Short mmCIF file of N, CA and C in Angstrom, two decimals:
data_model
loop_
_atom_site.label_atom_id
_atom_site.label_comp_id
_atom_site.label_asym_id
_atom_site.label_seq_id
_atom_site.Cartn_x
_atom_site.Cartn_y
_atom_site.Cartn_z
N MET A 60 71.18 51.32 -112.44
CA MET A 60 71.01 50.35 -111.14
C MET A 60 71.30 51.76 -110.28
N ILE A 61 70.67 51.38 -109.18
CA ILE A 61 69.94 52.47 -107.73
C ILE A 61 71.10 52.02 -106.88
N LEU A 62 71.64 52.20 -106.45
CA LEU A 62 72.05 51.91 -104.26
C LEU A 62 71.92 53.10 -103.36
N GLY A 63 71.86 52.63 -102.73
CA GLY A 63 72.07 53.75 -101.49
C GLY A 63 73.13 53.67 -100.83
N VAL A 64 73.66 54.43 -99.83
CA VAL A 64 75.00 54.50 -98.89
C VAL A 64 74.71 54.70 -97.80
N SER A 65 74.56 54.16 -96.63
CA SER A 65 74.91 55.40 -95.07
C SER A 65 75.87 54.73 -94.31
N PHE A 66 76.21 55.13 -93.34
CA PHE A 66 77.19 54.99 -92.56
C PHE A 66 76.73 53.52 -91.34
N ASP A 67 75.39 53.09 -92.11
CA ASP A 67 75.37 52.63 -90.72
C ASP A 67 75.87 50.82 -91.28
N SER A 68 75.57 49.71 -90.18
CA SER A 68 76.00 48.11 -90.27
C SER A 68 75.39 47.91 -91.60
N PRO A 69 75.80 46.24 -91.64
CA PRO A 69 75.21 45.67 -92.74
C PRO A 69 73.82 45.61 -92.44
N GLU A 70 73.41 45.12 -91.22
CA GLU A 70 72.48 44.02 -90.30
C GLU A 70 71.33 45.80 -90.00
N ALA A 71 71.67 46.76 -89.91
CA ALA A 71 70.84 47.87 -90.00
C ALA A 71 70.54 48.68 -91.41
N ASN A 72 71.16 48.32 -91.90
CA ASN A 72 70.98 48.63 -93.73
C ASN A 72 69.76 47.43 -93.79
N LYS A 73 70.26 46.22 -93.99
CA LYS A 73 69.39 45.06 -94.30
C LYS A 73 67.86 45.44 -93.06
N ALA A 74 67.72 45.57 -92.29
CA ALA A 74 66.35 46.03 -91.26
C ALA A 74 65.17 47.09 -91.68
N PHE A 75 66.50 48.54 -92.23
CA PHE A 75 65.13 49.31 -92.93
C PHE A 75 65.23 48.65 -94.22
N LYS A 76 65.92 48.58 -94.92
CA LYS A 76 65.36 47.52 -96.25
C LYS A 76 63.93 47.08 -96.08
N GLU A 77 63.88 46.17 -94.91
CA GLU A 77 62.91 45.13 -94.76
C GLU A 77 61.41 45.62 -94.52
N LYS A 78 62.17 46.80 -93.08
CA LYS A 78 60.71 47.45 -92.62
C LYS A 78 60.16 48.37 -93.66
N PHE A 79 60.82 49.18 -94.22
CA PHE A 79 60.07 49.80 -95.17
C PHE A 79 59.68 49.77 -96.64
N GLN A 80 60.32 48.11 -96.95
CA GLN A 80 60.33 47.79 -98.37
C GLN A 80 61.01 48.70 -99.27
N PHE A 81 62.33 49.07 -98.82
CA PHE A 81 62.53 49.93 -99.78
C PHE A 81 64.12 48.64 -100.63
N PRO A 82 63.21 49.57 -101.68
CA PRO A 82 63.59 49.09 -103.26
C PRO A 82 64.75 48.72 -103.49
N PHE A 83 65.60 49.62 -102.84
CA PHE A 83 67.25 49.64 -103.84
C PHE A 83 68.00 49.19 -102.81
N ASP A 84 69.30 48.00 -103.49
CA ASP A 84 70.37 47.79 -102.63
C ASP A 84 70.92 49.30 -101.78
N LEU A 85 71.36 48.79 -100.35
CA LEU A 85 71.53 49.78 -99.61
C LEU A 85 73.14 49.08 -99.26
N LEU A 86 74.11 49.86 -99.61
CA LEU A 86 75.80 49.76 -99.03
C LEU A 86 76.14 50.28 -97.56
N THR A 87 77.40 49.83 -97.48
CA THR A 87 77.31 50.26 -95.94
C THR A 87 78.51 50.59 -95.95
N ASP A 88 78.73 52.31 -95.36
CA ASP A 88 80.44 53.03 -95.15
C ASP A 88 80.60 53.50 -93.90
N VAL A 89 80.73 52.59 -93.42
CA VAL A 89 80.75 52.94 -91.50
C VAL A 89 82.38 53.45 -91.62
N GLN A 90 83.24 53.60 -92.72
CA GLN A 90 84.48 54.50 -92.22
C GLN A 90 84.16 55.90 -93.22
N LYS A 91 83.74 55.75 -94.19
CA LYS A 91 83.33 57.55 -94.62
C LYS A 91 83.71 57.55 -95.92
N GLU A 92 84.54 56.62 -96.19
CA GLU A 92 85.18 56.86 -97.31
C GLU A 92 84.09 56.89 -98.97
N MET A 93 83.63 56.75 -99.56
CA MET A 93 82.47 56.68 -99.67
C MET A 93 81.79 58.07 -100.08
N SER A 94 81.02 58.58 -99.17
CA SER A 94 80.62 59.60 -98.61
C SER A 94 81.47 60.91 -98.56
N ILE A 95 83.29 60.88 -98.04
CA ILE A 95 84.18 61.96 -98.51
C ILE A 95 84.34 62.03 -100.01
N ALA A 96 84.37 60.59 -100.88
CA ALA A 96 84.63 61.05 -101.89
C ALA A 96 84.16 61.27 -103.01
N TYR A 97 82.66 61.66 -102.64
CA TYR A 97 81.16 61.97 -103.36
C TYR A 97 80.44 63.45 -102.66
N GLY A 98 81.35 63.86 -101.66
CA GLY A 98 80.71 64.72 -101.31
C GLY A 98 79.94 64.77 -99.89
N ALA A 99 79.43 64.28 -99.94
CA ALA A 99 77.96 63.74 -98.88
C ALA A 99 78.73 64.03 -97.17
N ALA A 100 79.78 63.88 -97.70
CA ALA A 100 80.04 63.95 -95.69
C ALA A 100 81.78 64.39 -95.55
N ASP A 101 82.27 64.77 -94.53
CA ASP A 101 83.11 65.18 -94.04
C ASP A 101 83.64 63.92 -93.22
N GLN A 102 84.45 64.19 -92.37
CA GLN A 102 84.95 63.45 -91.22
C GLN A 102 84.92 62.86 -90.15
N GLU A 103 83.75 64.74 -89.78
CA GLU A 103 83.32 65.24 -89.08
C GLU A 103 82.08 64.45 -88.64
N SER A 104 81.23 64.89 -89.61
CA SER A 104 79.49 63.79 -90.23
C SER A 104 79.29 63.03 -89.34
N ALA A 105 77.86 63.70 -88.81
CA ALA A 105 77.42 62.18 -87.69
C ALA A 105 76.79 61.75 -89.26
N ARG A 106 76.22 61.74 -89.65
CA ARG A 106 75.45 61.20 -91.04
C ARG A 106 75.79 62.09 -92.15
N PRO A 107 75.42 61.26 -93.14
CA PRO A 107 75.64 61.77 -94.73
C PRO A 107 74.85 62.49 -95.50
N SER A 108 75.38 63.68 -96.17
CA SER A 108 73.97 64.54 -96.74
C SER A 108 73.06 63.79 -97.77
N ARG A 109 71.99 64.08 -98.18
CA ARG A 109 71.33 63.03 -98.90
C ARG A 109 71.33 63.81 -100.50
N VAL A 110 72.39 63.12 -100.98
CA VAL A 110 73.13 63.78 -102.26
C VAL A 110 72.33 62.57 -103.35
N SER A 111 72.84 63.00 -105.05
CA SER A 111 72.70 61.83 -106.00
C SER A 111 73.64 62.11 -106.59
N VAL A 112 73.94 60.74 -106.81
CA VAL A 112 75.51 61.09 -108.38
C VAL A 112 74.90 59.87 -109.34
N LEU A 113 74.79 60.58 -110.08
CA LEU A 113 74.88 59.51 -111.55
C LEU A 113 76.36 59.00 -111.91
N VAL A 114 76.38 58.00 -112.19
CA VAL A 114 78.01 57.42 -112.83
C VAL A 114 77.54 56.80 -114.34
N GLY A 115 78.16 57.08 -115.12
CA GLY A 115 78.31 57.55 -116.45
C GLY A 115 78.03 55.77 -116.86
N PRO A 116 78.31 54.49 -117.91
CA PRO A 116 78.74 53.24 -118.23
C PRO A 116 79.91 53.27 -118.08
N ASP A 117 80.94 54.83 -118.45
CA ASP A 117 82.05 54.58 -118.33
C ASP A 117 82.98 54.58 -116.46
N GLY A 118 82.11 54.81 -115.64
CA GLY A 118 82.49 54.76 -114.33
C GLY A 118 82.54 55.90 -113.71
N ARG A 119 82.50 57.44 -114.56
CA ARG A 119 82.44 58.66 -114.28
C ARG A 119 81.54 59.24 -113.39
N VAL A 120 81.62 60.05 -112.91
CA VAL A 120 80.34 60.84 -112.62
C VAL A 120 79.77 61.81 -113.64
N ALA A 121 78.79 61.41 -114.04
CA ALA A 121 77.92 62.43 -115.12
C ALA A 121 77.03 62.89 -114.66
N ALA A 122 76.75 63.24 -113.66
CA ALA A 122 76.14 64.49 -112.85
C ALA A 122 75.93 64.43 -111.68
N SER A 123 76.19 65.34 -110.20
CA SER A 123 75.57 64.96 -109.11
C SER A 123 75.16 66.00 -109.23
N TYR A 124 74.16 65.98 -108.02
CA TYR A 124 73.05 66.35 -107.48
C TYR A 124 73.35 67.09 -106.15
N GLY A 125 73.15 68.46 -105.27
CA GLY A 125 74.21 68.63 -104.11
C GLY A 125 72.23 68.52 -103.50
N SER A 126 71.23 69.15 -104.47
CA SER A 126 70.26 69.57 -103.11
C SER A 126 68.61 68.35 -104.03
N VAL A 127 68.62 67.34 -103.29
CA VAL A 127 67.37 66.76 -104.04
C VAL A 127 66.21 67.54 -103.36
N LYS A 128 64.60 67.63 -104.68
CA LYS A 128 63.38 67.96 -104.50
C LYS A 128 63.01 66.63 -105.20
N PRO A 129 62.34 65.40 -103.92
CA PRO A 129 61.88 64.39 -104.26
C PRO A 129 60.77 63.75 -105.13
N ASP A 130 60.28 64.84 -105.28
CA ASP A 130 59.07 65.05 -106.52
C ASP A 130 59.34 65.33 -107.56
N GLU A 131 60.35 66.05 -107.62
CA GLU A 131 61.06 66.45 -108.85
C GLU A 131 62.33 65.30 -109.53
N HIS A 132 63.47 64.87 -108.53
CA HIS A 132 64.75 63.80 -108.80
C HIS A 132 64.37 63.30 -109.92
N PRO A 133 63.59 62.24 -109.76
CA PRO A 133 63.72 61.60 -111.15
C PRO A 133 63.61 61.75 -112.36
N ASP A 134 62.59 62.90 -112.27
CA ASP A 134 62.70 63.41 -113.88
C ASP A 134 63.76 63.85 -114.56
N GLU A 135 64.44 64.99 -113.15
CA GLU A 135 65.43 65.12 -113.71
C GLU A 135 66.75 64.02 -114.16
N VAL A 136 66.91 63.13 -113.42
CA VAL A 136 68.08 62.28 -113.38
C VAL A 136 67.38 61.31 -115.36
N LEU A 137 66.40 60.93 -114.97
CA LEU A 137 65.88 60.54 -116.14
C LEU A 137 66.77 61.11 -117.77
N ALA A 138 66.33 62.80 -117.26
CA ALA A 138 66.53 63.59 -118.90
C ALA A 138 68.06 63.43 -118.80
N ASP A 139 69.04 63.84 -117.62
CA ASP A 139 70.45 63.39 -117.35
C ASP A 139 70.68 61.98 -117.99
N LEU A 140 69.96 61.32 -118.02
CA LEU A 140 70.27 60.03 -118.38
C LEU A 140 69.92 59.76 -119.86
N GLU A 141 69.39 60.28 -120.49
CA GLU A 141 69.08 60.40 -121.84
C GLU A 141 70.18 61.36 -122.81
N LYS A 142 70.56 62.58 -121.90
CA LYS A 142 71.66 62.98 -122.27
C LYS A 142 73.17 61.87 -122.53
N LEU A 143 73.41 60.87 -121.63
CA LEU A 143 74.55 60.34 -121.81
C LEU A 143 74.08 58.83 -123.21
N SER A 144 73.07 58.93 -123.56
CA SER A 144 73.07 57.89 -125.01
C SER A 144 73.56 58.58 -125.89
#
């Protein structure tokens, strides 16, 4: 499952998803708790950084990607997913 997270309200996330036909569900993190926990923001951040986190079947972080190149990232994550098997 792939999820996106932003500081935006549920209504703003819904509008974004519909406008851009975004294929993944978006979670709202207005309190910044998840973003801080995963290292994508601090309390003073106006916006979270674009990072990816791969959570394994056991619910633990299996990989964290602090710098993402969109054209390479899917293959990188798929390779890491295979290592979890």
